Amino acid sequence: MSTATPVLAAETGLIRFRSVHAIWWRHLLALSRVWQVAMTWFVIEPVVVLLAVALGIGRLVGEMDAYGSYALFVAPGIVIGTAMFHAIFECSWSTFERIGQSYYETALTAPVTIPEIILAELAFAITRALISTVAVAGFAIAFGWIPLAALPGLLLVSVGVGLVFGGIGLLFAALAPSMHALSLVFTLVATPLYFFSGTFFPISVLPDWLQPVAWAAPLTPLVELARGVATGQLGVVHLYCGLYVMALAALLYPLAVVLMRRRLMK
Amino acid sequence: MAAIEARGLIKTFGSLRAVDGVSFQVERGETYGLLGPNGAGKTSIMRMLAGLSPISGGELFLSGLNVAEQPRAVRTRLGVVTQADGLDGELSVRQNLEVFGFLIGLSRREARARADEVLGFFRLRERGNAEVDELSGGMRRRLAIARALMGKPEVVVLDEPSTGLDPESRIRVWEELAELKRADVTLLMSTHYMDEAETLCDRIAIMHSGRILDEDTPPELIRRHAGSAALDLRPSGSSRADIRDALTNAGLRFREVGAVIRVTGGNGAPPVLPPLEGVQVSERAANLEDVFLALAGRGLQEEQP
């Protein structure tokens, strides 16, 4: 049988790549079947925000010393904030629904392990973050708010967004007793982070006591990295940001594995 | 080598022992039924075998492979139909099969070819492009069984394959399971339907409170525990208490089910009634239900010292 080789890997605790690939493919297939609706998430909604903020609020704000116009400041933040929503939605809401529909139970009857499921979920969170970034950054590039050369860098940052916020979403999916409880991931995590992570205004304008909190928030280093890439002003602070993101991802992955195993294996 | 072997298998949830030291063997090509009420431990045994639930104690083997040590190897040889069906509502009928085929290790082309085969076998080919939500309950169950067959497993585990189906769908599922049996697939199924167990299974384990009370072929279980025939007594209103006393004094095994008092024999013999008045007696062939009532009743008494 063609499954003979991965069997060995299983018993030694290695990752069977086919499991990750197949679950990721399933998610992509499911998304592609609703592509008309998905288009609105990936394009219309973020573009509305981008135009309203950059053109509307930007008109009131006027020039920002370090960045030129407000649009140049805010565009990378909106790109990354939108990617965050996609990653966190995928791994909390969609994952929670799949738990309820016994999707993972079925997957586990195949030669699949929990770490492979978690990796597939994260891979798809990254995929959604990347699609979102291509769409939103594409518009910002067309308006001249982000240089085209920054796109590869923004995509790299979006991989970090997928890992960190996919991971956070999975913790909520694994712990939430109900859909109601799950909605806390948006009210407590996604929405506050969207506004207070240096996305719409520099953290330096916050009161002194709130600044350290904003810096520790998991979206902040990613927004900071995206802005550094977009403006070409990269410094040592971005090195710390990158390390912080990697540390978060490294912490969230095993935690998600443990909590999801507790949820799925009884 | 047995297809499935359990040795002193245990499953605990906190202080509850859902499976309490169960041992059995299923031979290759055999259809083996776990029969018992909800909470008897049937589902727990199947979930442990499918790798969906950690084993708390004892040992479980599939074709000689230790389930606890080689879960992945076990699952490449096993098809599982869970109670929930676990169908993917976001994919079409055909995609459900192909994506699962890819997940278990088939190439996309192999998965497509195999999906054609199982859709044909389950007479679902015309529904290949339908959404799962458009299927009837019977079709959903057959699709779940079809999915479990994608990897041509040696052993298929079915948790209550016909629960919730209308009579016609049930018969259809039964026919298809019988066909699998003819193809030498080993089947382990749980059910709480006596007629299902009697029709499909070569051997049955009667379970109660996490234990196997007895195990054998259906006719042998009936002979041993219910005798060759059973009697249904229908007392008139006032005579019920007298009849109960008379049966007890005669040392007969009986159980009151609604308006009827069922009296069973044992060891191949029909029950012999003492002289009774004010009662309508009808004789019928003993069945598994009589066995279950006899055994489970005894099991319950043992629990209460």
XYZ file of C-alpha atoms in Angstrom:
571
model
C 0.000 0.000 0.000
C 1.188 3.512 -0.704
C 0.817 4.369 2.989
C 3.611 2.039 4.047
C 6.391 4.613 4.361
C 4.650 7.231 6.482
C 3.662 4.519 8.942
C 7.212 4.219 10.189
C 7.439 7.959 10.679
C 4.284 7.848 12.770
C 5.609 5.514 15.373
C 8.710 7.624 15.882
C 6.610 10.736 16.412
C 7.675 12.438 13.200
C 5.340 14.622 11.196
C 3.658 12.894 8.248
C 3.662 15.562 5.589
C 0.708 14.066 3.738
C -1.582 14.680 6.739
C -0.719 18.392 6.783
C -0.956 18.677 3.012
C -4.329 16.909 2.789
C -6.013 18.917 5.561
C -4.634 22.161 4.130
C -5.918 21.155 0.694
C -9.347 20.372 2.143
C -9.533 23.862 3.679
C -8.479 25.492 0.398
C -11.066 23.452 -1.487
C -13.799 24.451 0.982
C -12.787 28.117 0.684
C -12.664 27.988 -3.107
C -16.223 26.627 -3.185
C -17.467 29.859 -1.591
C -15.073 32.146 -3.444
C -17.740 34.722 -4.311
C -18.401 35.360 -0.632
C -14.733 35.015 0.249
C -13.920 37.790 -2.215
C -15.900 40.216 -0.097
C -13.855 39.318 2.987
C -10.563 39.573 1.184
C -11.245 42.621 -0.958
C -14.311 44.742 -0.304
C -14.218 44.979 3.471
C -10.518 45.875 3.883
C -10.612 48.242 0.921
C -13.517 50.133 2.461
C -11.503 50.514 5.677
C -8.383 51.471 3.777
C -10.136 54.173 1.757
C -12.115 55.545 4.716
C -9.093 55.769 6.973
C -6.436 56.819 4.491
C -8.527 59.327 2.568
C -11.135 60.364 5.172
C -9.265 60.442 8.453
C -6.011 61.093 6.623
C -7.448 64.385 5.339
C -8.009 65.532 8.948
C -4.666 64.307 10.246
C -2.614 65.979 7.567
C 1.122 65.439 7.338
C 2.993 63.115 9.717
C 6.597 64.175 10.138
C 8.325 60.832 9.933
C 6.127 59.308 7.232
C 4.892 62.030 4.948
C 1.136 61.504 4.657
C -1.109 59.630 7.135
C -1.946 57.155 4.369
C 1.700 56.094 4.178
C 1.677 55.552 7.944
C -1.597 53.696 8.242
C -1.577 51.470 5.116
C 0.908 48.820 6.408
C -1.020 48.706 9.695
C -4.293 48.012 7.937
C -2.653 45.360 5.746
C -1.379 43.501 8.816
C -4.488 44.095 10.935
C -6.671 42.605 8.215
C -4.363 39.601 7.872
C -4.687 39.128 11.630
C -8.474 38.961 11.414
C -8.237 36.288 8.729
C -5.772 34.136 10.657
C -7.618 34.408 13.944
C -11.033 33.840 12.359
C -9.854 30.749 10.529
C -8.337 29.083 13.578
C -10.980 30.049 16.112
C -14.359 30.218 14.387
C -13.805 27.801 11.501
C -11.821 25.357 13.633
C -14.476 25.428 16.346
C -17.159 24.655 13.757
C -15.100 21.785 12.418
C -14.749 20.369 15.944
C -18.551 20.490 16.271
C -19.039 18.770 12.935
C -16.663 15.960 13.931
C -14.306 16.874 11.096
C -11.197 16.216 13.179
C -12.644 13.020 14.609
C -12.904 11.732 11.052
C -9.419 12.968 10.178
C -8.023 11.167 13.234
C -9.450 7.856 12.016
C -6.954 8.243 9.162
C -3.251 7.896 10.034
C -3.180 11.483 11.321
C -1.927 12.947 14.612
C -2.881 16.055 16.576
C 0.400 17.920 15.825
C -0.265 17.389 12.127
C -3.758 18.816 12.479
C -2.365 21.864 14.292
C 0.304 22.386 11.620
C -2.329 22.144 8.880
C -4.527 24.702 10.634
C -1.571 27.057 11.010
C -0.588 26.519 7.386
C -4.066 27.516 6.319
C -4.103 30.521 8.656
C -0.879 31.610 6.943
C -2.482 31.023 3.551
C -5.446 33.231 4.405
C -3.150 35.912 5.837
C -1.134 35.847 2.597
C -4.206 36.105 0.354
C -5.450 39.005 2.451
C -2.099 40.792 2.279
C -1.879 40.405 -1.491
C -5.372 41.897 -1.846
C -5.079 44.792 0.615
C -1.434 45.650 -0.093
C -2.270 45.426 -3.796
C -4.725 48.282 -3.384
C -2.362 50.297 -1.219
C 0.340 49.815 -3.857
C -2.061 50.955 -6.590
C -2.768 54.142 -4.621
C 0.935 54.709 -4.100
C 0.783 54.271 -0.324
C 3.096 51.283 -0.239
C 5.986 50.713 -2.670
C 5.752 47.563 -4.787
C 9.208 46.508 -3.591
C 7.803 46.143 -0.064
C 5.382 43.360 -1.063
C 7.753 40.386 -0.491
C 8.629 41.770 2.939
C 4.943 42.231 3.795
C 4.247 38.650 2.736
C 7.008 37.440 5.029
C 5.502 39.411 7.905
C 2.104 37.907 7.059
C 3.551 34.423 7.601
C 4.334 35.566 11.136
C 0.779 36.907 11.455
C -0.598 33.504 10.417
C 1.571 31.623 12.917
C 0.892 33.888 15.894
C -2.798 34.603 15.368
C -3.567 31.164 14.003
C -2.009 29.881 17.229
C -4.053 32.242 19.406
C -7.214 31.301 17.521
C -6.523 27.600 18.119
C -6.202 28.140 21.879
C -9.668 29.696 21.926
C -11.135 26.977 19.688
C -9.691 24.304 21.979
C -10.903 25.936 25.198
C -14.235 27.560 24.295
C -17.196 25.609 25.684
C -19.602 27.320 23.270
C -19.875 29.635 20.289
C -20.792 32.439 22.714
C -17.610 31.996 24.695
C -15.653 31.789 21.467
C -16.782 35.265 20.426
C -14.522 36.570 23.214
C -11.593 36.019 20.903
C -12.877 38.984 18.900
C -14.026 41.260 21.717
C -11.024 40.573 23.957
C -8.245 39.919 21.474
C -8.725 40.821 17.828
C -10.584 44.133 18.058
C -8.481 45.747 20.839
C -5.296 44.630 19.106
C -6.492 45.994 15.784
C -6.755 49.483 17.279
C -4.008 49.572 19.924
C -1.036 47.965 18.200
C 0.316 51.024 16.454
C -1.962 50.367 13.506
C -3.854 53.688 13.329
C -1.582 55.886 15.473
C 1.974 55.617 16.802
C 2.203 53.963 20.221
C 4.147 57.024 21.423
C 0.931 59.085 21.549
C -0.613 56.707 24.143
C -0.362 57.627 27.849
C 2.893 56.465 29.441
C 1.317 53.647 31.468
C -0.365 52.112 28.418
C 2.699 52.138 26.184
C 4.443 49.029 27.608
C 1.156 47.122 27.320
C 0.805 48.130 23.688
C 4.384 47.091 22.983
C 3.838 43.657 24.517
C 0.677 43.068 22.459
C 1.323 40.348 19.862
C 0.198 42.430 16.882
C 2.544 45.354 17.640
C 5.822 43.759 16.511
C 4.158 42.606 13.293
C 2.772 46.077 12.496
C 6.167 47.565 13.355
C 7.902 45.108 11.006
C 5.417 45.811 8.203
C 5.881 49.566 8.577
C 9.647 49.142 8.594
C 9.430 47.121 5.388
C 7.025 49.590 3.742
C 9.023 52.698 4.613
C 12.410 51.061 4.190
C 13.409 52.278 7.653
C 14.563 49.064 9.318
C 16.534 49.212 12.550
C 17.559 47.156 15.532
C 14.043 47.460 16.961
C 12.845 45.316 14.058
C 15.295 42.595 15.022
C 13.699 42.468 18.476
C 10.282 42.469 16.859
C 11.231 39.489 14.701
C 12.595 37.572 17.680
C 9.460 38.345 19.697
C 7.250 37.007 16.902
C 9.301 33.807 16.660
C 9.175 33.341 20.423
C 5.387 33.754 20.417
C 4.975 31.240 17.598
C 7.282 28.770 19.347
C 5.236 29.080 22.533
C 1.802 28.915 20.933
C 2.381 25.790 18.823
C 3.000 23.278 21.637
C 0.284 24.908 23.737
C -2.215 24.501 20.890
C -1.190 20.839 20.486
C -1.712 20.092 24.177
C -5.055 21.896 24.442
C -6.415 20.475 21.209
C -5.419 16.959 22.239
C -7.352 17.474 25.464
C -10.347 18.654 23.455
C -10.337 15.933 20.804
C -9.028 12.792 22.540
C -11.241 11.583 25.342
C -3.704 -14.256 14.031
C -6.948 -12.691 15.191
C -8.125 -9.578 13.358
C -8.899 -7.898 16.668
C -7.903 -8.953 20.141
C -8.688 -7.247 23.446
C -7.063 -8.418 26.670
C -8.365 -7.015 29.938
C -9.195 -3.751 28.196
C -10.066 -0.850 30.489
C -11.338 2.683 29.882
C -11.853 5.060 32.748
C -13.302 8.568 32.764
C -12.378 9.944 36.180
C -13.863 7.463 38.645
C -16.173 5.889 36.049
C -15.034 2.606 34.509
C -16.680 2.737 31.092
C -14.880 -0.436 29.996
C -14.035 -2.716 32.861
C -11.602 -5.450 31.891
C -12.966 -6.689 28.588
C -11.391 -9.550 26.609
C -12.490 -10.839 23.221
C -11.160 -11.977 19.864
C -12.527 -11.310 16.410
C -11.368 -13.696 13.699
C -10.499 -12.620 10.186
C -13.586 -12.234 8.003
C -15.901 -12.454 10.975
C -18.674 -9.997 11.828
C -18.616 -9.416 15.564
C -21.271 -7.443 17.395
C -21.109 -5.566 20.659
C -24.665 -5.536 21.906
C -25.839 -3.526 24.843
C -27.655 -0.426 26.039
C -26.203 3.080 25.931
C -23.371 3.387 28.435
C -22.445 -0.295 28.215
C -18.970 0.595 26.927
C -19.390 -0.344 23.246
C -18.456 3.046 21.826
C -15.479 3.373 24.168
C -14.034 0.084 22.889
C -14.418 1.212 19.275
C -12.960 4.641 19.938
C -9.913 3.099 21.582
C -9.411 0.845 18.583
C -9.771 3.809 16.206
C -7.173 5.794 18.156
C -9.738 8.415 19.149
C -9.485 7.624 22.825
C -6.402 6.701 24.901
C -6.426 3.193 26.401
C -6.562 3.279 30.213
C -5.502 -0.329 30.815
C -5.132 -3.749 29.264
C -4.126 -4.351 25.683
C -5.739 -4.026 22.288
C -4.401 -5.509 19.051
C -5.349 -5.182 15.414
C -3.821 -7.894 13.213
C -1.194 -8.347 15.893
C -0.314 -4.638 16.050
C -0.530 -3.059 19.480
C -2.978 -0.139 19.202
C -1.300 1.845 21.985
C 2.181 1.484 20.478
C 1.468 1.664 16.761
C -1.661 3.753 16.397
C -0.775 5.018 12.943
C -0.022 1.570 11.528
C -3.313 0.367 12.980
C -5.258 3.156 11.348
C -3.898 2.395 7.874
C -5.575 -1.021 8.186
C -8.784 0.157 9.746
C -11.925 1.848 8.414
C -14.029 3.672 10.979
C -17.650 4.781 10.859
C -18.351 6.899 13.914
C -21.795 7.521 15.326
C -21.730 11.130 14.139
C -20.907 10.182 10.502
C -18.420 13.074 10.495
C -19.253 14.054 6.934
C -17.786 17.285 5.635
C -20.677 19.662 4.970
C -18.434 22.130 3.158
C -17.536 19.628 0.436
C -19.557 17.714 -2.141
C -20.272 13.988 -1.769
C -17.465 13.049 -4.143
C -15.018 15.516 -2.592
C -15.709 13.975 0.819
C -14.358 10.696 -0.525
C -11.478 12.062 -2.580
C -10.148 14.355 0.133
C -10.274 11.509 2.650
C -8.541 9.209 0.171
C -5.764 11.762 -0.214
C -5.556 12.086 3.570
C -4.985 8.362 4.065
C -2.187 8.362 1.500
C -3.681 7.660 -1.936
C -2.534 9.799 -4.844
C -5.182 12.136 -6.228
C -5.684 9.846 -9.212
C -6.010 6.760 -6.997
C -8.434 8.652 -4.756
C -10.589 9.605 -7.738
C -10.654 6.017 -9.040
C -11.412 4.589 -5.603
C -14.171 7.167 -5.041
C -15.775 5.945 -8.288
C -15.652 2.374 -7.013
C -17.192 3.017 -3.619
C -19.824 5.383 -5.033
C -20.810 2.591 -7.397
C -20.844 0.008 -4.637
C -23.129 2.148 -2.485
C -25.292 3.193 -5.448
C -24.471 6.849 -4.856
C -22.845 7.610 -8.192
C -25.588 9.970 -9.397
C -25.296 11.910 -6.138
C -21.554 12.494 -6.483
C -21.891 16.217 -7.065
C -24.626 16.721 -4.484
C -24.022 18.575 -1.252
C -23.911 16.425 1.865
C -26.839 18.385 3.322
C -29.031 17.301 0.410
C -28.670 13.594 1.262
C -31.188 11.559 3.230
C -30.145 9.995 6.536
C -29.657 6.626 4.881
C -27.491 8.065 2.137
C -25.404 9.974 4.664
C -24.722 6.778 6.603
C -23.829 4.918 3.422
C -21.503 7.735 2.417
C -19.809 7.511 5.809
C -19.334 3.768 5.307
C -18.103 4.410 1.756
C -15.535 6.844 3.127
C -14.291 4.247 5.622
C -13.681 1.875 2.694
C -11.515 4.319 0.716
C -8.292 2.662 1.909
C -9.538 -0.920 1.361
C -9.247 -1.660 5.086
C -8.898 -5.190 6.515
C -11.156 -4.291 9.403
C -14.116 -1.916 9.525
C -15.496 -0.600 12.777
C -19.098 0.611 12.760
C -20.648 2.378 15.706
C -24.410 1.774 15.516
C -24.582 1.601 11.722
C -28.361 1.795 11.444
C -29.395 3.971 14.375
C -31.819 6.669 13.278
C -32.543 5.169 9.856
C -35.960 4.332 8.438
C -36.660 0.594 7.876
C -35.858 0.640 4.173
C -32.528 2.438 4.616
C -31.655 0.012 7.402
C -32.166 -2.997 5.162
C -30.076 -1.358 2.478
C -27.205 -0.718 4.885
C -27.496 -4.325 6.058
C -27.290 -5.639 2.513
C -24.196 -3.610 1.843
C -22.557 -4.740 5.073
C -23.350 -8.337 4.132
C -21.614 -7.744 0.835
C -18.528 -6.473 2.630
C -18.555 -9.604 4.719
C -18.642 -11.682 1.552
C -15.534 -9.757 0.450
C -13.830 -11.074 3.622
C -13.730 -7.748 5.431
C -13.734 -8.152 9.205
C -16.508 -6.113 10.806
C -16.759 -4.972 14.396
C -20.052 -3.266 15.072
C -21.977 -1.986 18.017
C -25.716 -1.908 18.175
C -28.575 -1.821 20.600
C -30.920 -3.398 18.076
C -31.360 -7.099 18.694
C -32.639 -7.804 15.182
C -29.613 -6.071 13.682
C -27.211 -8.106 15.792
C -29.043 -11.340 15.011
C -29.134 -10.651 11.268
C -25.598 -9.418 10.716
C -23.324 -10.896 13.331
C -21.531 -14.229 13.400
C -20.867 -13.766 17.088
C -22.103 -11.341 19.688
C -20.771 -10.054 22.967
C -23.539 -8.918 25.262
C -22.309 -5.947 27.217
C -23.514 -4.238 30.324
C -21.812 -1.642 32.526
C -18.453 -1.998 30.826
C -18.362 -5.797 30.953
C -19.053 -8.650 28.585
C -21.756 -10.772 30.204
C -21.548 -13.549 27.633
C -20.328 -14.123 24.103
C -21.319 -16.605 21.401
C -23.279 -17.071 18.184
C -26.843 -15.704 18.373
C -28.548 -19.159 18.298
C -26.245 -20.508 21.007
C -26.805 -17.447 23.229
C -30.546 -17.872 22.830
C -30.405 -21.597 23.600
C -28.270 -21.042 26.674
C -30.052 -18.109 28.232
C -33.578 -18.053 26.886
C -34.352 -21.665 26.073
C -35.960 -22.768 22.836
C -39.156 -20.832 23.354
C -40.360 -17.958 25.460
C -43.829 -17.322 26.855
C -45.579 -13.993 26.950
C -48.174 -13.803 29.717
C -50.874 -11.180 29.571
C -52.571 -11.132 32.988
C -56.014 -9.660 33.531
C -55.963 -6.653 35.891
C -56.404 -8.344 39.300
C -54.323 -11.487 38.816
C -50.948 -9.811 38.180
C -49.610 -10.094 41.757
C -50.691 -13.757 42.104
C -49.013 -14.662 38.848
C -45.834 -12.927 39.881
C -45.778 -14.962 43.113
C -46.523 -18.219 41.313
C -43.699 -17.647 38.828
C -41.257 -16.780 41.601
C -42.228 -19.880 43.590
C -41.752 -22.033 40.505
C -38.211 -20.650 40.173
C -38.879 -19.247 36.708
C -37.035 -16.335 35.153
C -39.362 -13.558 34.111
C -39.468 -9.878 33.457
C -42.376 -7.498 33.265
C -42.372 -5.429 30.106
C -45.384 -3.169 29.889
C -48.584 -5.201 29.925
C -46.696 -8.436 29.316
C -44.727 -10.729 31.592
C -42.016 -12.434 29.607
C -40.989 -15.836 30.861
C -37.817 -17.401 29.505
C -36.423 -20.887 29.856
C -32.771 -21.770 29.729
C -30.301 -24.411 28.549
C -32.332 -25.292 25.509
C -35.556 -25.979 27.371
C -38.734 -23.948 27.220
C -40.179 -22.680 30.503
C -42.759 -24.901 32.176
C -45.520 -22.897 33.816
C -47.222 -23.773 37.096
C -51.034 -23.780 36.880
C -52.171 -20.168 36.505
C -55.539 -18.477 36.314
C -56.694 -15.238 34.695
C -53.936 -15.053 32.157
C -53.514 -15.239 28.402
C -50.421 -17.229 27.393
C -48.752 -17.063 23.991
C -45.661 -18.966 22.976
C -43.080 -17.577 20.606
C -39.520 -18.345 19.535
C -36.980 -16.993 22.002
C -34.834 -14.177 20.671
C -31.833 -12.106 21.619
C -33.996 -9.666 23.480
C -34.896 -12.427 25.939
C -31.201 -13.211 26.299
C -30.414 -9.605 26.910
C -33.154 -9.153 29.477
C -32.105 -12.321 31.261
C -28.402 -11.439 31.294
C -28.681 -7.726 31.921
C -31.166 -8.346 34.717
C -28.675 -10.637 36.392
C -25.874 -8.144 35.786
C -27.867 -5.446 37.521
C -28.532 -7.631 40.543
C -24.832 -8.364 40.941
C -24.129 -4.684 41.127
C -26.434 -4.169 44.072
C -25.187 -6.258 47.021
